[in-house]
Short mmCIF file of C-alpha atoms and ligand atoms in Angstrom, two decimals:
data_model
loop_
_atom_site.label_atom_id
_atom_site.label_comp_id
_atom_site.label_asym_id
_atom_site.label_seq_id
_atom_site.Cartn_x
_atom_site.Cartn_y
_atom_site.Cartn_z
CA MET A 682 127.11 92.94 262.59
CA ALA A 683 130.51 91.23 262.27
CA CYS A 684 133.00 92.90 264.62
CA LYS A 685 136.32 91.80 263.12
CA ALA A 686 139.23 94.18 262.72
CA TYR A 687 138.82 94.29 258.97
CA LYS A 688 141.32 95.97 256.71
CA LYS A 689 140.40 98.59 254.10
CA MET A 690 141.79 97.81 250.66
CA ASP A 691 144.98 99.80 249.93
CA GLU A 692 147.18 100.48 246.87
CA LYS A 693 149.16 97.27 247.38
CA ASP A 694 145.95 95.17 247.36
CA LEU A 695 144.80 97.01 244.26
CA GLU A 696 148.08 96.23 242.52
CA PHE A 697 147.58 92.56 243.46
CA PHE A 698 144.04 92.53 241.99
CA ARG A 699 145.27 94.22 238.78
CA ASP A 700 147.98 91.63 238.52
CA ILE A 701 145.48 88.75 238.85
CA LEU A 702 142.88 90.14 236.46
CA LYS A 703 145.50 91.49 233.99
CA ASP A 704 142.88 93.56 232.12
CA SER A 705 142.55 96.97 233.82
CA LYS A 706 138.98 97.31 232.46
CA ARG A 707 137.99 94.55 234.85
CA VAL A 708 139.28 96.36 237.96
CA LEU A 709 137.06 99.34 238.68
CA VAL A 710 137.90 101.98 241.26
CA GLY A 711 136.89 105.61 242.02
CA ASP A 712 134.73 107.27 239.36
CA ARG A 713 134.71 104.10 237.27
CA ILE A 714 132.45 102.42 239.85
CA ASN A 715 128.88 102.88 238.65
CA PRO A 716 126.55 104.10 241.46
CA ASP A 717 124.37 101.01 240.79
CA TYR A 718 126.99 98.93 242.61
CA GLY A 719 125.85 100.68 245.81
CA HIS A 720 122.33 99.27 245.87
CA ASP A 721 120.04 96.54 244.62
CA GLU A 722 116.48 96.83 243.28
CA ILE A 723 114.60 98.26 246.23
CA ASP A 724 114.82 101.11 248.74
CA CYS A 725 115.60 98.94 251.74
CA ILE A 726 114.49 101.59 254.18
CA GLY A 727 117.02 102.61 256.77
CA VAL A 728 119.90 101.11 254.76
CA GLU A 729 122.52 103.68 253.78
CA GLU A 730 124.03 103.31 250.31
CA ARG A 731 127.81 103.08 249.93
CA LEU A 732 130.08 102.02 247.12
CA PRO A 733 132.69 99.23 247.32
CA ASP A 734 136.38 100.24 247.29
CA ALA A 735 136.92 98.22 244.11
CA VAL A 736 134.80 96.15 241.73
CA LEU A 737 136.54 93.07 240.34
CA ARG A 738 134.87 91.73 237.18
CA VAL A 739 135.97 88.11 237.23
CA LEU A 740 136.07 85.62 234.34
CA THR A 741 137.23 82.34 235.91
CA THR A 742 137.02 80.21 239.03
CA GLU A 743 140.82 80.56 239.41
CA GLU A 744 140.60 84.37 239.48
CA VAL A 745 137.92 84.18 242.18
CA SER A 746 140.08 81.74 244.10
CA LYS A 747 143.13 84.04 244.08
CA ILE A 748 141.05 87.06 245.09
CA MET A 749 139.41 85.20 247.97
CA LYS A 750 142.73 83.79 249.22
CA HIS A 751 144.27 87.26 249.28
CA CYS A 752 141.24 88.91 250.93
CA ASN A 753 141.08 86.16 253.53
CA GLU A 754 144.75 86.62 254.41
CA GLN A 755 144.41 90.41 254.50
CA LEU A 756 140.97 90.39 256.23
CA ILE A 757 139.34 92.45 253.49
CA PRO A 758 135.54 91.94 253.32
CA VAL A 759 134.16 90.72 249.97
CA VAL A 760 130.65 91.08 248.59
CA VAL A 761 129.56 89.07 245.55
CA ARG A 762 127.20 90.80 243.17
CA ALA A 763 125.49 89.52 240.06
CA ALA A 764 122.63 91.36 238.27
CA GLY A 765 121.66 93.33 241.41
CA THR A 766 117.93 92.50 241.14
CA GLY A 767 117.82 91.35 244.78
CA LEU A 768 115.21 93.00 247.02
CA VAL A 769 116.81 92.76 250.49
CA GLY A 770 120.22 94.44 250.11
CA GLY A 771 122.08 91.09 249.88
CA ALA A 772 124.54 92.41 247.29
CA MET A 773 124.86 95.89 248.88
CA PRO A 774 128.10 96.92 250.54
CA VAL A 775 127.41 97.71 254.21
CA MET A 776 131.06 98.35 255.12
CA ASP A 777 134.37 98.98 253.32
CA CYS A 778 134.77 96.02 250.98
CA VAL A 779 135.77 94.83 247.55
CA MET A 780 133.06 93.52 245.25
CA ILE A 781 133.29 90.50 242.97
CA ASP A 782 131.05 91.07 239.95
CA THR A 783 130.18 87.74 238.28
CA THR A 784 128.24 89.05 235.28
CA LEU A 785 131.05 88.39 232.78
CA MET A 786 131.04 84.69 233.76
CA ASP A 787 128.01 84.08 231.56
CA LYS A 788 128.86 80.99 229.49
CA ILE A 789 126.84 77.84 228.91
CA LEU A 790 129.50 75.16 229.28
CA GLU A 791 127.62 71.97 228.45
CA LEU A 792 124.23 70.47 227.62
CA ASP A 793 124.23 66.80 228.64
CA LYS A 794 121.30 65.11 226.92
CA GLU A 795 121.83 61.75 228.63
CA ASN A 796 121.83 63.12 232.14
CA LEU A 797 119.42 65.95 231.31
CA THR A 798 121.69 68.60 232.79
CA MET A 799 123.11 71.90 231.71
CA THR A 800 126.37 73.21 233.15
CA VAL A 801 126.63 76.99 233.30
CA GLN A 802 128.65 79.85 234.73
CA PRO A 803 126.96 81.90 237.47
CA GLY A 804 126.60 85.16 235.52
CA LEU A 805 124.42 83.58 232.83
CA LEU A 806 121.14 85.49 232.68
CA TYR A 807 118.10 83.47 233.70
CA GLN A 808 116.32 84.36 230.44
CA ASP A 809 119.28 83.16 228.33
CA CYS A 810 119.42 79.89 230.27
CA VAL A 811 115.71 79.18 229.76
CA GLU A 812 115.84 80.15 226.10
CA TYR A 813 118.83 77.92 225.33
CA ALA A 814 117.20 74.97 227.12
CA ALA A 815 113.91 75.52 225.23
CA GLN A 816 115.67 75.79 221.85
CA ASN A 817 117.05 72.33 222.56
CA GLY A 818 113.69 70.88 223.66
CA TYR A 819 114.16 71.15 227.43
CA MET A 820 112.78 73.19 230.28
CA TYR A 821 114.78 74.73 233.12
CA CYS A 822 111.95 74.73 235.64
CA PRO A 823 112.36 77.74 237.99
CA ASP A 824 110.55 80.88 236.81
CA PRO A 825 111.44 83.98 238.85
CA GLY A 826 109.77 87.22 237.76
CA SER A 827 113.16 88.91 237.26
CA LYS A 828 114.15 87.46 233.89
CA THR A 829 117.37 89.51 233.83
CA SER A 830 118.64 88.08 237.11
CA THR A 831 121.49 85.57 236.92
CA ILE A 832 121.60 81.85 237.60
CA GLY A 833 124.23 82.46 240.32
CA GLY A 834 121.99 85.06 241.99
CA ASN A 835 118.99 82.71 241.69
CA ILE A 836 120.95 79.89 243.33
CA ALA A 837 122.33 82.17 246.05
CA CYS A 838 118.78 83.30 246.87
CA ASN A 839 117.02 80.00 246.14
CA ALA A 840 114.74 82.02 243.87
CA GLY A 841 111.15 80.85 243.62
CA GLY A 842 108.78 82.39 241.09
CA MET A 843 105.67 81.34 239.23
CA ARG A 844 106.26 77.62 238.67
CA ALA A 845 107.42 76.70 242.21
CA ILE A 846 104.07 75.15 243.06
CA LYS A 847 104.66 72.33 240.54
CA TYR A 848 108.43 72.24 240.04
CA GLY A 849 109.86 73.61 243.29
CA CYS A 850 112.21 76.56 243.83
CA THR A 851 115.72 76.88 242.36
CA ARG A 852 117.13 74.36 244.87
CA GLU A 853 115.10 71.54 243.27
CA SER A 854 116.80 72.27 239.92
CA VAL A 855 120.42 72.43 241.12
CA ARG A 856 122.32 69.15 240.88
CA GLY A 857 125.87 70.30 241.51
CA LEU A 858 127.97 73.35 242.31
CA THR A 859 131.58 74.43 242.00
CA VAL A 860 132.33 77.00 244.66
CA VAL A 861 135.26 79.03 245.91
CA MET A 862 135.47 78.94 249.68
CA PRO A 863 136.33 82.12 251.60
CA ASP A 864 139.95 80.91 251.99
CA GLY A 865 140.28 80.51 248.21
CA SER A 866 140.02 76.72 248.02
CA ILE A 867 137.88 75.33 245.20
CA MET A 868 135.27 72.66 246.04
CA ASN A 869 132.64 70.67 244.17
CA PHE A 870 129.36 69.82 245.88
CA GLY A 871 126.90 67.37 244.28
CA GLY A 872 127.25 66.57 240.56
CA LYS A 873 125.22 65.10 237.72
CA MET A 874 123.79 62.35 239.95
CA VAL A 875 120.02 62.26 240.37
CA LYS A 876 120.37 61.38 244.05
CA ASN A 877 123.08 61.58 246.65
CA THR A 878 123.09 60.78 250.36
CA SER A 879 126.84 60.98 250.85
CA GLY A 880 127.04 63.06 254.00
CA TYR A 881 125.50 66.46 254.66
CA SER A 882 124.15 68.10 251.52
CA LEU A 883 126.57 71.01 251.36
CA LYS A 884 125.24 71.84 247.90
CA ASP A 885 121.84 72.49 249.46
CA LEU A 886 123.38 74.63 252.16
CA ILE A 887 125.03 76.86 249.55
CA VAL A 888 121.68 77.24 247.73
CA GLY A 889 119.96 80.13 249.51
CA SER A 890 123.05 81.23 251.46
CA GLU A 891 122.97 84.68 249.80
CA GLY A 892 126.69 84.92 249.18
CA THR A 893 127.66 84.40 252.83
CA LEU A 894 129.23 80.92 252.69
CA ALA A 895 131.06 80.57 249.35
CA VAL A 896 131.21 82.05 245.84
CA ILE A 897 129.36 79.95 243.25
CA THR A 898 131.44 79.74 240.06
CA GLU A 899 129.77 76.90 238.16
CA ALA A 900 126.42 75.12 238.40
CA ILE A 901 124.98 71.87 237.05
CA LEU A 902 121.27 72.42 236.48
CA LYS A 903 118.53 69.85 236.11
CA LEU A 904 116.43 69.98 232.93
CA ILE A 905 113.20 68.23 231.98
CA PRO A 906 111.68 67.66 228.53
CA LEU A 907 109.86 70.81 227.43
CA PRO A 908 106.09 70.45 228.02
CA LYS A 909 104.33 70.33 224.64
CA CYS A 910 101.47 72.57 225.69
CA THR A 911 101.14 75.39 228.20
CA ILE A 912 97.77 77.08 228.78
CA SER A 913 96.91 79.83 231.25
CA LEU A 914 93.53 80.70 232.64
CA LEU A 915 92.27 83.88 234.29
CA LEU A 916 89.60 83.46 236.97
CA PRO A 917 87.91 86.74 238.00
CA PHE A 918 86.36 86.96 241.50
CA ASP A 919 83.77 89.37 242.94
CA ASP A 920 85.26 88.82 246.31
CA ILE A 921 88.93 88.64 247.40
CA ASP A 922 88.20 86.15 250.22
CA ALA A 923 86.47 83.78 247.77
CA ALA A 924 89.54 83.92 245.51
CA MET A 925 91.94 83.17 248.34
CA GLU A 926 89.79 80.42 249.83
CA MET A 927 89.68 78.71 246.44
CA VAL A 928 93.49 78.48 246.17
CA PRO A 929 94.07 75.36 248.35
CA LYS A 930 91.22 73.59 246.54
CA LEU A 931 92.65 74.21 243.08
CA VAL A 932 95.75 72.14 243.81
CA THR A 933 93.75 69.02 244.66
CA PHE A 934 92.75 68.30 241.06
CA ASP A 935 94.36 65.42 239.10
CA THR A 936 96.55 67.81 237.13
CA ALA A 937 98.56 70.14 239.35
CA PRO A 938 98.70 73.73 238.11
CA ALA A 939 102.18 74.99 237.26
CA ALA A 940 101.26 78.44 238.61
CA ILE A 941 98.56 80.09 240.72
CA GLU A 942 99.14 83.83 240.92
CA TYR A 943 97.00 86.26 242.92
CA CYS A 944 96.48 89.55 241.07
CA SER A 945 94.58 92.36 242.80
CA LYS A 946 92.69 94.99 240.81
CA GLU A 947 94.97 97.66 242.32
CA CYS A 948 98.06 95.91 240.88
CA ILE A 949 96.40 95.38 237.49
CA ASP A 950 95.37 99.06 237.36
CA ASN A 951 98.86 100.22 238.36
CA ALA A 952 100.38 98.04 235.65
CA LYS A 953 97.92 99.45 233.11
CA LYS A 954 99.02 102.99 233.97
CA TYR A 955 102.67 101.94 233.84
CA LEU A 956 102.52 99.93 230.60
CA ASP A 957 99.48 101.44 228.97
CA LYS A 958 98.05 97.96 228.53
CA GLY A 959 96.59 95.50 230.98
CA PHE A 960 94.77 92.23 231.53
CA PRO A 961 92.01 91.22 229.08
CA SER A 962 89.63 91.88 232.00
CA ASN A 963 90.13 94.25 234.94
CA GLU A 964 86.74 95.06 236.41
CA TYR A 965 86.82 92.47 239.23
CA PRO A 966 88.51 93.10 242.61
CA ALA A 967 90.61 89.91 242.46
CA TYR A 968 91.93 87.47 239.86
CA LEU A 969 93.68 84.14 239.99
CA LEU A 970 96.01 83.54 237.04
CA LEU A 971 96.69 79.84 236.60
CA THR A 972 98.94 77.93 234.24
CA TYR A 973 98.69 74.28 233.26
CA ASP A 974 101.27 72.45 231.23
CA GLY A 975 101.58 68.90 229.96
CA THR A 976 102.35 66.67 227.02
CA ASP A 977 98.81 66.33 225.64
CA GLU A 978 96.69 69.42 224.94
CA ASP A 979 93.37 67.53 225.06
CA ILE A 980 94.11 66.17 228.53
CA VAL A 981 95.20 69.60 229.78
CA LEU A 982 92.06 71.25 228.33
CA LYS A 983 89.77 68.60 229.87
CA GLU A 984 91.37 69.19 233.26
CA ILE A 985 90.93 72.95 232.85
CA GLU A 986 87.23 72.42 232.00
CA LYS A 987 86.74 70.39 235.18
CA LEU A 988 88.43 73.08 237.20
CA ILE A 989 86.32 75.87 235.62
CA ASP A 990 83.10 73.96 236.45
CA TYR A 991 84.23 73.52 240.03
CA ALA A 992 85.31 77.14 240.40
CA MET A 993 82.03 78.48 238.89
CA GLU A 994 80.00 76.38 241.32
CA ASN A 995 82.06 77.23 244.39
CA GLY A 996 83.31 80.81 244.11
CA ALA A 997 81.80 84.24 243.57
CA MET A 998 83.15 84.33 240.05
CA GLY A 999 82.86 86.11 236.74
CA GLU A 1000 83.42 84.52 233.32
CA PRO A 1001 86.79 82.66 233.17
CA LEU A 1002 89.12 83.62 230.34
CA LEU A 1003 91.43 81.17 228.59
CA VAL A 1004 94.83 82.67 227.87
CA ASP A 1005 95.48 80.41 224.91
CA SER A 1006 96.70 82.62 222.07
CA PRO A 1007 100.25 84.03 221.93
CA ASP A 1008 98.87 87.60 221.95
CA ARG A 1009 96.69 87.05 225.00
CA HIS A 1010 99.56 85.24 226.72
CA ARG A 1011 101.91 88.17 226.07
CA GLN A 1012 99.27 90.66 227.22
CA THR A 1013 98.41 88.81 230.44
CA TRP A 1014 101.84 87.60 231.57
CA GLY A 1015 103.48 90.81 230.28
CA THR A 1016 101.18 92.78 232.59
CA ARG A 1017 101.79 90.39 235.49
CA SER A 1018 105.56 90.70 235.04
CA VAL A 1019 105.59 94.47 235.69
CA PHE A 1020 103.49 94.51 238.87
CA LEU A 1021 106.51 95.29 241.05
CA GLU A 1022 107.90 98.08 238.84
CA ALA A 1023 104.38 99.51 238.45
CA ILE A 1024 103.91 99.78 242.23
CA GLN A 1025 107.40 101.31 242.49
CA ALA A 1026 106.37 103.92 239.89
CA SER A 1027 103.13 104.66 241.81
CA THR A 1028 104.85 105.89 244.99
CA SER A 1029 107.77 108.01 246.16
CA MET A 1030 109.44 105.21 248.15
CA MET A 1031 108.60 101.66 249.14
CA ASP A 1032 109.80 98.55 250.90
CA GLU A 1033 108.48 95.02 250.62
CA CYS A 1034 107.40 92.08 252.70
CA ASP A 1035 107.84 88.65 251.05
CA VAL A 1036 105.98 86.64 253.60
CA VAL A 1037 105.07 82.95 253.22
CA VAL A 1038 102.29 81.08 255.05
CA PRO A 1039 100.81 77.62 254.62
CA ARG A 1040 98.53 77.70 251.58
CA SER A 1041 95.50 77.10 253.78
CA ALA A 1042 96.21 80.37 255.67
CA ILE A 1043 96.56 82.64 252.66
CA ALA A 1044 93.01 84.04 252.93
CA ASP A 1045 93.59 84.92 256.61
CA PHE A 1046 96.92 86.53 255.79
CA LEU A 1047 95.34 88.72 253.13
CA LYS A 1048 92.70 89.84 255.69
CA LEU A 1049 95.57 90.76 258.00
CA VAL A 1050 97.15 92.86 255.22
CA THR A 1051 93.87 94.77 254.76
CA ALA A 1052 93.48 95.30 258.52
CA THR A 1053 97.12 96.45 258.84
CA SER A 1054 96.74 98.89 255.97
CA GLU A 1055 93.72 100.44 257.72
CA LYS A 1056 95.35 100.41 261.17
CA TYR A 1057 98.44 102.35 260.04
CA ASP A 1058 96.80 104.26 257.20
CA MET A 1059 99.42 103.00 254.77
CA ARG A 1060 98.78 101.73 251.23
CA LEU A 1061 99.83 98.07 251.03
CA PRO A 1062 99.32 96.78 247.47
CA CYS A 1063 99.81 93.06 247.30
CA PHE A 1064 100.16 90.26 244.77
CA GLY A 1065 102.04 87.03 244.54
CA HIS A 1066 102.46 83.32 244.25
CA ALA A 1067 99.22 82.38 246.01
CA GLY A 1068 99.66 78.70 245.17
CA ASP A 1069 102.83 78.68 247.31
CA GLY A 1070 101.29 80.77 250.11
CA ASN A 1071 103.85 83.44 249.19
CA LEU A 1072 102.54 87.01 248.94
CA HIS A 1073 104.50 90.17 248.16
CA VAL A 1074 103.17 93.13 250.13
CA TYR A 1075 104.54 96.59 249.30
CA LEU A 1076 104.71 99.32 251.92
CA CYS A 1077 104.15 102.61 250.04
CA LYS A 1078 105.33 105.95 251.41
CA ASP A 1079 103.06 108.03 249.14
CA ASN A 1080 102.62 111.46 250.79
CA MET A 1081 104.11 110.58 254.19
CA SER A 1082 107.33 112.25 255.34
CA GLU A 1083 110.31 109.91 255.18
CA ALA A 1084 110.60 109.91 258.98
CA ASP A 1085 106.90 109.01 259.44
CA PHE A 1086 107.13 106.29 256.82
CA MET A 1087 110.22 104.71 258.37
CA GLU A 1088 108.69 104.76 261.84
CA LYS A 1089 105.37 103.29 260.72
CA ALA A 1090 107.01 100.71 258.46
CA VAL A 1091 108.62 98.97 261.44
CA PHE A 1092 105.17 98.51 263.06
CA VAL A 1093 103.67 97.31 259.78
CA PHE A 1094 106.47 94.77 259.24
CA ASN A 1095 106.19 93.56 262.83
CA ASP A 1096 102.40 93.09 262.60
CA LEU A 1097 102.64 91.24 259.27
CA TYR A 1098 105.56 89.01 260.30
CA ASP A 1099 104.05 88.27 263.76
CA GLY A 1100 100.75 87.38 262.09
CA ALA A 1101 102.44 85.14 259.53
CA LYS A 1102 104.44 83.40 262.24
CA LYS A 1103 101.23 82.69 264.22
CA MET A 1104 99.75 81.17 261.05
CA GLY A 1105 102.74 78.83 260.76
CA GLY A 1106 104.58 80.94 258.19
CA ALA A 1107 107.96 82.64 257.83
CA ILE A 1108 109.26 86.07 256.93
CA SER A 1109 110.66 85.26 253.48
CA GLY A 1110 109.37 82.84 250.87
CA GLU A 1111 111.92 83.64 248.18
CA HIS A 1112 113.65 87.01 248.38
CA GLY A 1113 115.82 86.13 251.36
CA ILE A 1114 117.10 88.07 254.35
CA GLY A 1115 120.15 89.97 253.06
CA PHE A 1116 120.68 92.97 255.27
CA ALA A 1117 117.26 94.59 255.27
CA LYS A 1118 115.30 91.75 256.90
CA LEU A 1119 117.87 90.78 259.54
CA PRO A 1120 116.21 92.43 262.57
CA TYR A 1121 112.90 90.84 261.65
CA LEU A 1122 114.41 87.38 261.24
CA ARG A 1123 115.98 87.62 264.70
CA ARG A 1124 112.69 88.88 266.15
CA GLU A 1125 110.69 86.01 264.64
CA GLU A 1126 113.16 83.13 264.98
CA GLY A 1127 115.04 84.05 268.15
CA ASP A 1128 118.67 84.03 269.31
CA GLU A 1129 119.20 80.27 269.34
CA PHE A 1130 118.24 79.99 265.67
CA MET A 1131 120.49 82.92 264.72
CA GLU A 1132 123.43 81.55 266.70
CA LEU A 1133 123.15 78.15 265.03
CA MET A 1134 123.22 79.83 261.62
CA HIS A 1135 126.20 81.93 262.68
CA ARG A 1136 128.11 78.82 263.76
CA ILE A 1137 127.47 77.34 260.29
CA LYS A 1138 128.78 80.59 258.79
CA LEU A 1139 131.96 80.28 260.89
CA ALA A 1140 132.52 76.69 259.71
CA PHE A 1141 132.70 77.97 256.12
CA ASP A 1142 134.15 81.40 256.76
CA PRO A 1143 136.06 81.57 260.08
CA ASN A 1144 137.38 85.07 259.30
CA GLU A 1145 133.92 86.31 258.32
CA ILE A 1146 135.11 88.04 255.19
CA LEU A 1147 132.33 86.92 252.81
CA ASN A 1148 129.32 89.24 252.87
CA PRO A 1149 129.68 89.99 256.59
CA GLY A 1150 126.69 91.50 258.36
CA LYS A 1151 124.13 89.62 256.25
CA VAL A 1152 121.65 86.80 256.94
CA CYS A 1153 122.98 85.37 260.25
CA TYR A 1154 124.08 88.33 262.43
C1 FAD B 1633 110.97 92.74 239.05
C2 FAD B 1633 111.53 91.71 239.99
C3 FAD B 1633 110.88 90.49 240.08
C4 FAD B 1633 111.40 89.50 240.93
N1 FAD B 1633 110.75 88.31 240.98
C5 FAD B 1633 111.25 87.32 241.76
C6 FAD B 1633 110.58 86.06 241.82
O1 FAD B 1633 109.56 85.83 241.17
N2 FAD B 1633 111.11 85.11 242.63
C7 FAD B 1633 112.24 85.34 243.36
O2 FAD B 1633 112.68 84.44 244.07
N3 FAD B 1633 112.88 86.53 243.33
C8 FAD B 1633 112.43 87.52 242.55
N4 FAD B 1633 113.06 88.74 242.52
C9 FAD B 1633 114.25 88.95 243.36
C10 FAD B 1633 115.60 88.72 242.64
O3 FAD B 1633 115.47 88.87 241.26
C11 FAD B 1633 116.16 87.35 242.95
O4 FAD B 1633 116.52 87.29 244.31
C12 FAD B 1633 117.38 86.96 242.10
O5 FAD B 1633 117.66 85.60 242.38
C13 FAD B 1633 118.64 87.78 242.35
O6 FAD B 1633 119.57 87.48 241.31
P1 FAD B 1633 120.69 88.53 240.87
O7 FAD B 1633 121.48 87.92 239.78
O8 FAD B 1633 120.10 89.85 240.57
O9 FAD B 1633 121.56 88.61 242.21
P2 FAD B 1633 122.06 89.88 243.09
O10 FAD B 1633 120.91 90.78 243.42
O11 FAD B 1633 123.21 90.50 242.37
O12 FAD B 1633 122.56 89.14 244.37
C14 FAD B 1633 121.63 88.55 245.24
C15 FAD B 1633 122.38 87.77 246.35
O13 FAD B 1633 123.06 86.66 245.79
C16 FAD B 1633 124.46 86.70 246.09
N5 FAD B 1633 125.15 86.18 244.90
C17 FAD B 1633 124.98 86.53 243.61
N6 FAD B 1633 125.78 85.80 242.82
C18 FAD B 1633 126.46 84.94 243.62
C19 FAD B 1633 127.44 83.93 243.40
N7 FAD B 1633 127.89 83.65 242.17
N8 FAD B 1633 127.94 83.26 244.46
C20 FAD B 1633 127.50 83.53 245.72
N9 FAD B 1633 126.58 84.49 245.99
C21 FAD B 1633 126.07 85.18 244.95
C22 FAD B 1633 124.74 88.16 246.40
O14 FAD B 1633 125.85 88.30 247.28
C23 FAD B 1633 123.44 88.59 247.06
O15 FAD B 1633 123.44 88.24 248.43
C24 FAD B 1633 112.56 89.76 241.70
C25 FAD B 1633 113.20 91.00 241.61
C26 FAD B 1633 112.70 91.96 240.76
C27 FAD B 1633 113.41 93.27 240.67
#
């Protein structure tokens, strides 16, 4: 934890913020601060909720700059928050602080058809960004499950999602950033260029920095022409190991899948209870949900046929199902998209493990999840981006007392993270470290790694006022 002598915001600071933002509706204090500002989307166990002293709903880069300059001079900690869909407490206040809320900065500023870029403000919702690009014949490639998260939040977390296997995570789709540094200065990193080797890639350092290095106020995003056809395929397996062992083989075909999602029967059944509708098939213990996209439907379908033949010959499989009509697509992906909420609804409290391992180790990691669940007698439903080696494992409290759950959870996390590390993996594939995963990051990566990250933090933020206590402490 940062150990600066921070100042708590007082009436004079508040007056200054009101003066900058002019509109009193954009400066929230006391009862006007919604309790949601005290947490993000998950019970990060052991993390106490607290509200910020003020929420500042910014509209421009200049407003952010003035706020940061003042807070830096006064040593007032600042937390940036967007849609609050994070899963590791990154946008949670963990000490007295003011909060910059970026959700009103939601404009699309430019679509550049020559450079295939789109320039946006950080509070733009992911779903609005993708929809606007598609209406104009382009695809913004990242595809995180949380469609109501923001582009700024996605960049800050380097969000992954379903299409990362083919198109990369958010970082691969960010060309340039305008940021406000902790001292209030405004900087541009990257731009519309396709490539750039001019010094360290500071743009790439900001991507994934979880609001600890600078505030993102504008982003230039890479677009590609919208694929003309997108077809999904559901492969049912009698045996979970067979499903997992097939994953590395499925990416070696001529056409790379855009998604390979692992869906367990438990998650499908939970989603069915939650939504009252489910997959077109749910009797098998494991499913792989794949997506292929391309410019020519015949070529895509031929490739899918080859893959089905291979999978039928080599896995303990049931009848594959093409997800090729809009209704079936909505049914299947709609069910997949509520897996997390459905698990949340199935238990009294939960926390999650977003581990990533090399794709070739995913079957072994899933065996470890099963063994850990039995060892600690804790339900650990699991699904995820199998094609990226990235599984989401949920630790469910169910009927345990809170104290028992919290005690056991530490052992479960340690066993899963230690196992992943031995397999050549890491503790987070896409959700980040925030506050909740800090002790585990230190445990797995060691002091030298953490100190190097902290020195980078100090180069950007010598007074440690931006999201202190997160990611590198
Ligand atoms: C149902 C569900 C499904 C999800 N699926 C996925 C998935 O498939 N892939 C994935 O990667 N994640 C997923 N997530 C996690 C989460 O949605 C992502 O991490 C998302 O990128 C967070 O965006 P947000 O706008 O909600 O940011 P917040 O939660 O508000 O903030 C997240 C972090 O970003 C920082 N931040 C936000 N805006 C800025 C800014 N402008 N400048 C600097 N820092 C900033 C905050 O300080 C915080 O540390 C999922 C979450 C849910 C609830």
